[in-house]
Amino acid sequence: MTEITKEQIDAQLAACARIAAKLGSGAKAMVDTYGCQQNEADSERIRGYLQAMGCSFTGEPDEADVIVVNTCAVRAHAEQRVLGNVGALVHSKRRHPGQVICICGCMMNEPNVVAKVKGSYRHVDMTFPPQSLWRFPELLEQVLSDGKRLFDANDEDSVAEGIPVVRQGDTKAWVSVMYGCNNFCSYCIVPHVRGRERSRSPEAVLREVGELAAAGYKDITLLGQNVNSYGKDLPGNMDFATLLRKVNGVPGDFLIRFMTSHPKDASPALFDAMAQCEKVAPHLHLPVQAGSDRILKAMNRGYTAAHYLNLVEQLRARIPYVVLTSDIIVGFPGETEEEFRETLRLIEQVRYEALFTFLYSPRPGTPAAELPDPVPAAEKSRWFDELVAAQNAISAEKHAAYVGRELRVLVDGADSDGKHDLTARTAGGRLVHLTGDASAIGTYQMARITGASTWALFGELK
Ligand code: SAH
Ligand code: SF4
Ligand code: F3S
C-alpha cells in the first residue's frame, strides 16, 4: 500500500490548470457511471478533477469535450451494457474528432476487456483502472499532448487524500472509509479489480464528515466493500465500531449510514455502537447470499446460516425496529433445488424489508467460474422468480405495518409519480411518497404514513 503525498496531488491539480488553459473556456465534460456506490463516489472525484480543468457538465455526448465512462464488472450483464454504450459513443466522436473518450473503473482491470477496447473500440482514447484515478489529470494531459491512445495498467493499491470532489446532491453524500476487498468470495470479481483492503485514516474520514455536516448534508453513507474490516491495516486498535462512535460525535443534525457489512465480521460490538449512537440509522444491509451451508462454504463466505440468524437475533434484541436488507445470489454453480429452498426458508425466517436478488453470473478468473454448473438457465430463472415473489409478499406485509405510524423522514426531492409532491426516506431507509410543500425538500419532517405497497410507503407531511 502506498500513501499518495500532498505534493503528488498538487502536481495533479497543476496538470488540471494546464488542461484548463488548453481546453479553453466553455469546455464540457460528461461522466457516465455504472455499478455500486464506490463507483458513484469515485465519479464525484473525477468530476472534481474535471471541474478543476474548467469543465462544466453535460449529459449529452455530442456536447462533451471529455467523456469519462466509469465501469462495473460485477456481472456479465453489467459489462455488456457498458460495452454497448461505449460502442455508441463512436457517433459523437465522429462528429467531434477532438473529443477525448476515457474509460475507467473496474472493467479496466480485466486484461481481456482492455484488449477488446484496444482492438475493437478505436474511438476510445484512454483507459485506466480504479487504482489510477488519482492520476487522471496526468494521464489526460499526456493524451491531449501527444494524441496517442493510452492504456494504463497500474495495479498499485494506494490511498489518496485531497482530490477535489463535486457531489451529486446537497442532502446525501458518500464517504469512502476504505477501498478494496480481501475476502475473495468465490464468485466475485471485486477483489481482483479493486485490490487489497486499505483504510483511510480516521482523521481524514472525520474531517470529511465534519465538512459535510457543516455544509448542511443530512444523510452521510460510509462506504467500503466490507466496512467491518475497517482499521485492520491501521496502527492502534481502530475498528469500524470505534469509527462509527467517532463519526457520531461530529456536531450536526445528520444520519449516518454504512455499507457493506460482511456477516463473518459483523459483531455485537458493531450492534452496540449502532444502538448507542443516535445518529446511526437503524438499518443494516447484511448480504447473506444463500441459505444453504454447503453453498455458503462453496462461496467462501466464512459463516453458516445458523451464525447469520444468530446475528440477526442479536441485532434485533438491541434495535427492535431495525430495517434489514440483503443480497442473494440464485443459481450458484451446483446449487440444487433443495439448497435453493433453504434460501427461501432463510428469507421467511429473517423477513427482510427488501432484497437485492441476482442470478449467478460467471466471472472469468474467479474460482466459481470453473465449477460445473448443470442447472439449466430456465430452471434458475424459475427459482429467481419464486424468490422475488416470496420477498415481495414479505416486503408488502412489512410496509403495511407502517400504516398509521408517524415517522421522522428526510425529504429528499420532488416526486415524479404524478400523485405525490415529494419523496422522502425514513431513518431506516424506506422510500416514502408524500404530499406536502416543496419548501420541505432537504429538511427533516414528521410524516403520517397512510398507505403502503411492496416498494414504498405513502403519506403526508404533518
Ligand atoms: N461487498 C459486498 C458486495 C459487493 S457486490 C458484499 O460482500 O456483500 C454486490 C452484490 O453483487 C453481492 O453482494 C452479490 O450478491 C452480487 N454479486 C457479486 N458477484 C456476483 C456474480 N458473479 N453473480 C451474481 N451476483 C454477484
Ligand atoms: Fe465480493 Fe465478497 Fe468482497 Fe463482497 S466481500 S466485494 S462479495 S469478494
Ligand atoms: Fe461493480 Fe466495481 Fe462496484 S465491479 S459493484 S463498480 S466495486
PDB file of N, CA, C and O in Angstrom, residues 79-131:
ATOM      1  N   GLU A  79     -21.466  -5.608 -17.727  1.00  0.00           N
ATOM      2  CA  GLU A  79     -20.391  -5.368 -18.703  1.00  0.00           C
ATOM      3  C   GLU A  79     -20.939  -5.163 -20.105  1.00  0.00           C
ATOM      4  O   GLU A  79     -20.469  -4.307 -20.843  1.00  0.00           O
ATOM      5  N   GLN A  80     -21.948  -5.983 -20.466  1.00  0.00           N
ATOM      6  CA  GLN A  80     -22.496  -5.858 -21.823  1.00  0.00           C
ATOM      7  C   GLN A  80     -23.140  -4.495 -22.031  1.00  0.00           C
ATOM      8  O   GLN A  80     -22.995  -3.878 -23.078  1.00  0.00           O
ATOM      9  N   ARG A  81     -23.822  -4.031 -20.990  1.00  0.00           N
ATOM     10  CA  ARG A  81     -24.478  -2.730 -21.071  1.00  0.00           C
ATOM     11  C   ARG A  81     -23.426  -1.628 -21.277  1.00  0.00           C
ATOM     12  O   ARG A  81     -23.572  -0.748 -22.121  1.00  0.00           O
ATOM     13  N   VAL A  82     -22.348  -1.699 -20.496  1.00  0.00           N
ATOM     14  CA  VAL A  82     -21.281  -0.702 -20.616  1.00  0.00           C
ATOM     15  C   VAL A  82     -20.714  -0.732 -22.029  1.00  0.00           C
ATOM     16  O   VAL A  82     -20.585   0.307 -22.684  1.00  0.00           O
ATOM     17  N   LEU A  83     -20.383  -1.932 -22.509  1.00  0.00           N
ATOM     18  CA  LEU A  83     -19.743  -2.022 -23.838  1.00  0.00           C
ATOM     19  C   LEU A  83     -20.672  -1.516 -24.931  1.00  0.00           C
ATOM     20  O   LEU A  83     -20.236  -0.854 -25.868  1.00  0.00           O
ATOM     21  N   GLY A  84     -21.981  -1.808 -24.796  1.00  0.00           N
ATOM     22  CA  GLY A  84     -22.951  -1.300 -25.771  1.00  0.00           C
ATOM     23  C   GLY A  84     -22.939   0.227 -25.799  1.00  0.00           C
ATOM     24  O   GLY A  84     -22.888   0.850 -26.866  1.00  0.00           O
ATOM     25  N   ASN A  85     -22.936   0.830 -24.606  1.00  0.00           N
ATOM     26  CA  ASN A  85     -22.982   2.288 -24.545  1.00  0.00           C
ATOM     27  C   ASN A  85     -21.666   2.921 -24.977  1.00  0.00           C
ATOM     28  O   ASN A  85     -21.655   3.982 -25.601  1.00  0.00           O
ATOM     29  N   VAL A  86     -20.555   2.264 -24.658  1.00  0.00           N
ATOM     30  CA  VAL A  86     -19.254   2.778 -25.130  1.00  0.00           C
ATOM     31  C   VAL A  86     -19.209   2.693 -26.659  1.00  0.00           C
ATOM     32  O   VAL A  86     -18.753   3.620 -27.335  1.00  0.00           O
ATOM     33  N   GLY A  87     -19.723   1.605 -27.205  1.00  0.00           N
ATOM     34  CA  GLY A  87     -19.763   1.444 -28.664  1.00  0.00           C
ATOM     35  C   GLY A  87     -20.520   2.580 -29.330  1.00  0.00           C
ATOM     36  O   GLY A  87     -20.084   3.130 -30.346  1.00  0.00           O
ATOM     37  N   ALA A  88     -21.643   2.983 -28.716  1.00  0.00           N
ATOM     38  CA  ALA A  88     -22.478   4.029 -29.309  1.00  0.00           C
ATOM     39  C   ALA A  88     -21.786   5.388 -29.334  1.00  0.00           C
ATOM     40  O   ALA A  88     -22.176   6.279 -30.097  1.00  0.00           O
ATOM     41  N   LEU A  89     -20.736   5.557 -28.509  1.00  0.00           N
ATOM     42  CA  LEU A  89     -20.040   6.856 -28.485  1.00  0.00           C
ATOM     43  C   LEU A  89     -19.254   7.126 -29.771  1.00  0.00           C
ATOM     44  O   LEU A  89     -18.761   8.229 -29.986  1.00  0.00           O
ATOM     45  N   VAL A  90     -19.155   6.111 -30.619  1.00  0.00           N
ATOM     46  CA  VAL A  90     -18.440   6.295 -31.888  1.00  0.00           C
ATOM     47  C   VAL A  90     -19.094   7.432 -32.701  1.00  0.00           C
ATOM     48  O   VAL A  90     -18.424   8.160 -33.425  1.00  0.00           O
ATOM     49  N   HIS A  91     -20.406   7.620 -32.531  1.00  0.00           N
ATOM     50  CA  HIS A  91     -21.111   8.643 -33.323  1.00  0.00           C
ATOM     51  C   HIS A  91     -20.720  10.054 -32.896  1.00  0.00           C
ATOM     52  O   HIS A  91     -20.448  10.907 -33.738  1.00  0.00           O
ATOM     53  N   SER A  92     -20.680  10.287 -31.563  1.00  0.00           N
ATOM     54  CA  SER A  92     -20.313  11.637 -31.113  1.00  0.00           C
ATOM     55  C   SER A  92     -18.852  11.917 -31.462  1.00  0.00           C
ATOM     56  O   SER A  92     -18.484  13.025 -31.838  1.00  0.00           O
ATOM     57  N   LYS A  93     -18.023  10.883 -31.379  1.00  0.00           N
ATOM     58  CA  LYS A  93     -16.597  11.058 -31.709  1.00  0.00           C
ATOM     59  C   LYS A  93     -16.433  11.408 -33.194  1.00  0.00           C
ATOM     60  O   LYS A  93     -15.595  12.222 -33.564  1.00  0.00           O
ATOM     61  N   ARG A  94     -17.241  10.800 -34.046  1.00  0.00           N
ATOM     62  CA  ARG A  94     -17.172  11.080 -35.484  1.00  0.00           C
ATOM     63  C   ARG A  94     -17.533  12.542 -35.763  1.00  0.00           C
ATOM     64  O   ARG A  94     -16.896  13.206 -36.575  1.00  0.00           O
ATOM     65  N   ARG A  95     -18.557  13.008 -35.019  1.00  0.00           N
ATOM     66  CA  ARG A  95     -18.975  14.402 -35.220  1.00  0.00           C
ATOM     67  C   ARG A  95     -17.977  15.382 -34.614  1.00  0.00           C
ATOM     68  O   ARG A  95     -17.860  16.509 -35.057  1.00  0.00           O
ATOM     69  N   HIS A  96     -17.276  14.943 -33.536  1.00  0.00           N
ATOM     70  CA  HIS A  96     -16.310  15.823 -32.845  1.00  0.00           C
ATOM     71  C   HIS A  96     -14.996  15.076 -32.691  1.00  0.00           C
ATOM     72  O   HIS A  96     -14.707  14.542 -31.619  1.00  0.00           O
ATOM     73  N   PRO A  97     -14.175  15.057 -33.727  1.00  0.00           N
ATOM     74  CA  PRO A  97     -12.943  14.261 -33.661  1.00  0.00           C
ATOM     75  C   PRO A  97     -12.023  14.683 -32.516  1.00  0.00           C
ATOM     76  O   PRO A  97     -11.204  13.888 -32.057  1.00  0.00           O
ATOM     77  N   GLY A  98     -12.164  15.907 -32.010  1.00  0.00           N
ATOM     78  CA  GLY A  98     -11.299  16.361 -30.913  1.00  0.00           C
ATOM     79  C   GLY A  98     -11.729  15.841 -29.549  1.00  0.00           C
ATOM     80  O   GLY A  98     -11.016  15.993 -28.555  1.00  0.00           O
ATOM     81  N   GLN A  99     -12.909  15.214 -29.513  1.00  0.00           N
ATOM     82  CA  GLN A  99     -13.418  14.708 -28.238  1.00  0.00           C
ATOM     83  C   GLN A  99     -12.495  13.620 -27.676  1.00  0.00           C
ATOM     84  O   GLN A  99     -12.001  12.796 -28.428  1.00  0.00           O
ATOM     85  N   VAL A 100     -12.285  13.670 -26.318  1.00  0.00           N
ATOM     86  CA  VAL A 100     -11.443  12.636 -25.692  1.00  0.00           C
ATOM     87  C   VAL A 100     -12.348  11.689 -24.907  1.00  0.00           C
ATOM     88  O   VAL A 100     -13.095  12.117 -24.027  1.00  0.00           O
ATOM     89  N   ILE A 101     -12.287  10.398 -25.247  1.00  0.00           N
ATOM     90  CA  ILE A 101     -13.133   9.408 -24.567  1.00  0.00           C
ATOM     91  C   ILE A 101     -12.271   8.536 -23.648  1.00  0.00           C
ATOM     92  O   ILE A 101     -11.322   7.887 -24.097  1.00  0.00           O
ATOM     93  N   CYS A 102     -12.602   8.570 -22.346  1.00  0.00           N
ATOM     94  CA  CYS A 102     -11.830   7.822 -21.337  1.00  0.00           C
ATOM     95  C   CYS A 102     -12.742   6.774 -20.704  1.00  0.00           C
ATOM     96  O   CYS A 102     -13.882   7.079 -20.344  1.00  0.00           O
ATOM     97  N   ILE A 103     -12.229   5.572 -20.543  1.00  0.00           N
ATOM     98  CA  ILE A 103     -12.986   4.525 -19.845  1.00  0.00           C
ATOM     99  C   ILE A 103     -12.195   4.153 -18.596  1.00  0.00           C
ATOM    100  O   ILE A 103     -10.987   3.877 -18.690  1.00  0.00           O
ATOM    101  N   CYS A 104     -12.860   4.142 -17.443  1.00  0.00           N
ATOM    102  CA  CYS A 104     -12.154   3.794 -16.208  1.00  0.00           C
ATOM    103  C   CYS A 104     -13.005   2.815 -15.405  1.00  0.00           C
ATOM    104  O   CYS A 104     -13.983   2.273 -15.899  1.00  0.00           O
ATOM    105  N   GLY A 105     -12.634   2.581 -14.169  1.00  0.00           N
ATOM    106  CA  GLY A 105     -13.427   1.707 -13.307  1.00  0.00           C
ATOM    107  C   GLY A 105     -13.010   0.250 -13.409  1.00  0.00           C
ATOM    108  O   GLY A 105     -12.020  -0.114 -14.049  1.00  0.00           O
ATOM    109  N   CYS A 106     -13.835  -0.599 -12.776  1.00  0.00           N
ATOM    110  CA  CYS A 106     -13.444  -1.989 -12.518  1.00  0.00           C
ATOM    111  C   CYS A 106     -13.146  -2.808 -13.773  1.00  0.00           C
ATOM    112  O   CYS A 106     -12.266  -3.665 -13.765  1.00  0.00           O
ATOM    113  N   MET A 107     -13.889  -2.567 -14.868  1.00  0.00           N
ATOM    114  CA  MET A 107     -13.644  -3.364 -16.088  1.00  0.00           C
ATOM    115  C   MET A 107     -12.239  -3.118 -16.646  1.00  0.00           C
ATOM    116  O   MET A 107     -11.703  -3.956 -17.370  1.00  0.00           O
ATOM    117  N   MET A 108     -11.668  -1.963 -16.315  1.00  0.00           N
ATOM    118  CA  MET A 108     -10.359  -1.636 -16.869  1.00  0.00           C
ATOM    119  C   MET A 108      -9.223  -2.316 -16.118  1.00  0.00           C
ATOM    120  O   MET A 108      -8.051  -2.082 -16.373  1.00  0.00           O
ATOM    121  N   ASN A 109      -9.578  -3.196 -15.204  1.00  0.00           N
ATOM    122  CA  ASN A 109      -8.593  -4.055 -14.568  1.00  0.00           C
ATOM    123  C   ASN A 109      -8.738  -5.489 -15.046  1.00  0.00           C
ATOM    124  O   ASN A 109      -8.181  -6.409 -14.465  1.00  0.00           O
ATOM    125  N   GLU A 110      -9.521  -5.684 -16.094  1.00  0.00           N
ATOM    126  CA  GLU A 110      -9.653  -7.016 -16.702  1.00  0.00           C
ATOM    127  C   GLU A 110      -8.901  -6.980 -18.030  1.00  0.00           C
ATOM    128  O   GLU A 110      -9.369  -6.340 -18.986  1.00  0.00           O
ATOM    129  N   PRO A 111      -7.754  -7.655 -18.096  1.00  0.00           N
ATOM    130  CA  PRO A 111      -6.910  -7.552 -19.299  1.00  0.00           C
ATOM    131  C   PRO A 111      -7.663  -7.897 -20.593  1.00  0.00           C
ATOM    132  O   PRO A 111      -7.455  -7.232 -21.622  1.00  0.00           O
ATOM    133  N   ASN A 112      -8.580  -8.893 -20.535  1.00  0.00           N
ATOM    134  CA  ASN A 112      -9.303  -9.263 -21.763  1.00  0.00           C
ATOM    135  C   ASN A 112     -10.224  -8.142 -22.240  1.00  0.00           C
ATOM    136  O   ASN A 112     -10.393  -7.925 -23.437  1.00  0.00           O
ATOM    137  N   VAL A 113     -10.792  -7.395 -21.290  1.00  0.00           N
ATOM    138  CA  VAL A 113     -11.680  -6.289 -21.662  1.00  0.00           C
ATOM    139  C   VAL A 113     -10.857  -5.138 -22.245  1.00  0.00           C
ATOM    140  O   VAL A 113     -11.220  -4.547 -23.269  1.00  0.00           O
ATOM    141  N   VAL A 114      -9.731  -4.847 -21.606  1.00  0.00           N
ATOM    142  CA  VAL A 114      -8.877  -3.761 -22.125  1.00  0.00           C
ATOM    143  C   VAL A 114      -8.413  -4.118 -23.542  1.00  0.00           C
ATOM    144  O   VAL A 114      -8.424  -3.266 -24.443  1.00  0.00           O
ATOM    145  N   ALA A 115      -8.063  -5.387 -23.757  1.00  0.00           N
ATOM    146  CA  ALA A 115      -7.615  -5.818 -25.101  1.00  0.00           C
ATOM    147  C   ALA A 115      -8.736  -5.607 -26.124  1.00  0.00           C
ATOM    148  O   ALA A 115      -8.499  -5.174 -27.258  1.00  0.00           O
ATOM    149  N   LYS A 116      -9.954  -5.884 -25.702  1.00  0.00           N
ATOM    150  CA  LYS A 116     -11.103  -5.708 -26.587  1.00  0.00           C
ATOM    151  C   LYS A 116     -11.306  -4.224 -26.936  1.00  0.00           C
ATOM    152  O   LYS A 116     -11.567  -3.876 -28.095  1.00  0.00           O
ATOM    153  N   VAL A 117     -11.185  -3.377 -25.925  1.00  0.00           N
ATOM    154  CA  VAL A 117     -11.340  -1.932 -26.158  1.00  0.00           C
ATOM    155  C   VAL A 117     -10.249  -1.451 -27.112  1.00  0.00           C
ATOM    156  O   VAL A 117     -10.508  -0.705 -28.062  1.00  0.00           O
ATOM    157  N   LYS A 118      -9.021  -1.919 -26.864  1.00  0.00           N
ATOM    158  CA  LYS A 118      -7.872  -1.550 -27.719  1.00  0.00           C
ATOM    159  C   LYS A 118      -8.144  -1.905 -29.171  1.00  0.00           C
ATOM    160  O   LYS A 118      -7.960  -1.113 -30.078  1.00  0.00           O
ATOM    161  N   GLY A 119      -8.633  -3.123 -29.383  1.00  0.00           N
ATOM    162  CA  GLY A 119      -8.772  -3.640 -30.740  1.00  0.00           C
ATOM    163  C   GLY A 119     -10.060  -3.218 -31.432  1.00  0.00           C
ATOM    164  O   GLY A 119     -10.051  -2.883 -32.616  1.00  0.00           O
ATOM    165  N   SER A 120     -11.177  -3.219 -30.700  1.00  0.00           N
ATOM    166  CA  SER A 120     -12.472  -3.060 -31.367  1.00  0.00           C
ATOM    167  C   SER A 120     -13.163  -1.733 -31.091  1.00  0.00           C
ATOM    168  O   SER A 120     -14.177  -1.441 -31.697  1.00  0.00           O
ATOM    169  N   TYR A 121     -12.681  -0.958 -30.140  1.00  0.00           N
ATOM    170  CA  TYR A 121     -13.315   0.326 -29.818  1.00  0.00           C
ATOM    171  C   TYR A 121     -12.270   1.410 -30.056  1.00  0.00           C
ATOM    172  O   TYR A 121     -11.804   2.050 -29.124  1.00  0.00           O
ATOM    173  N   ARG A 122     -11.963   1.626 -31.343  1.00  0.00           N
ATOM    174  CA  ARG A 122     -10.845   2.505 -31.692  1.00  0.00           C
ATOM    175  C   ARG A 122     -11.115   3.959 -31.347  1.00  0.00           C
ATOM    176  O   ARG A 122     -10.197   4.781 -31.369  1.00  0.00           O
ATOM    177  N   HIS A 123     -12.382   4.301 -31.084  1.00  0.00           N
ATOM    178  CA  HIS A 123     -12.693   5.691 -30.731  1.00  0.00           C
ATOM    179  C   HIS A 123     -12.369   6.007 -29.270  1.00  0.00           C
ATOM    180  O   HIS A 123     -12.448   7.151 -28.844  1.00  0.00           O
ATOM    181  N   VAL A 124     -12.011   4.985 -28.487  1.00  0.00           N
ATOM    182  CA  VAL A 124     -11.654   5.225 -27.087  1.00  0.00           C
ATOM    183  C   VAL A 124     -10.190   5.654 -27.020  1.00  0.00           C
ATOM    184  O   VAL A 124      -9.308   4.983 -27.563  1.00  0.00           O
ATOM    185  N   ASP A 125      -9.925   6.796 -26.353  1.00  0.00           N
ATOM    186  CA  ASP A 125      -8.576   7.350 -26.326  1.00  0.00           C
ATOM    187  C   ASP A 125      -7.750   6.854 -25.153  1.00  0.00           C
ATOM    188  O   ASP A 125      -6.533   6.831 -25.213  1.00  0.00           O
ATOM    189  N   MET A 126      -8.447   6.494 -24.065  1.00  0.00           N
ATOM    190  CA  MET A 126      -7.662   6.214 -22.865  1.00  0.00           C
ATOM    191  C   MET A 126      -8.440   5.320 -21.913  1.00  0.00           C
ATOM    192  O   MET A 126      -9.656   5.434 -21.809  1.00  0.00           O
ATOM    193  N   THR A 127      -7.740   4.393 -21.239  1.00  0.00           N
ATOM    194  CA  THR A 127      -8.367   3.587 -20.190  1.00  0.00           C
ATOM    195  C   THR A 127      -7.470   3.609 -18.956  1.00  0.00           C
ATOM    196  O   THR A 127      -6.243   3.691 -19.080  1.00  0.00           O
ATOM    197  N   PHE A 128      -8.091   3.559 -17.786  1.00  0.00           N
ATOM    198  CA  PHE A 128      -7.299   3.422 -16.556  1.00  0.00           C
ATOM    199  C   PHE A 128      -8.124   2.724 -15.486  1.00  0.00           C
ATOM    200  O   PHE A 128      -9.341   2.899 -15.428  1.00  0.00           O
ATOM    201  N   PRO A 129      -7.486   1.920 -14.632  1.00  0.00           N
ATOM    202  CA  PRO A 129      -8.209   1.171 -13.592  1.00  0.00           C
ATOM    203  C   PRO A 129      -8.457   2.040 -12.357  1.00  0.00           C
ATOM    204  O   PRO A 129      -7.898   3.139 -12.247  1.00  0.00           O
ATOM    205  N   PRO A 130      -9.284   1.565 -11.397  1.00  0.00           N
ATOM    206  CA  PRO A 130      -9.607   2.376 -10.218  1.00  0.00           C
ATOM    207  C   PRO A 130      -8.358   2.850  -9.453  1.00  0.00           C
ATOM    208  O   PRO A 130      -8.349   3.942  -8.910  1.00  0.00           O
ATOM    209  N   GLN A 131      -7.311   2.015  -9.443  1.00  0.00           N
ATOM    210  CA  GLN A 131      -6.097   2.366  -8.694  1.00  0.00           C
ATOM    211  C   GLN A 131      -5.429   3.626  -9.242  1.00  0.00           C
ATOM    212  O   GLN A 131      -4.613   4.242  -8.576  1.00  0.00           O
TER     213      GLN A 131
END
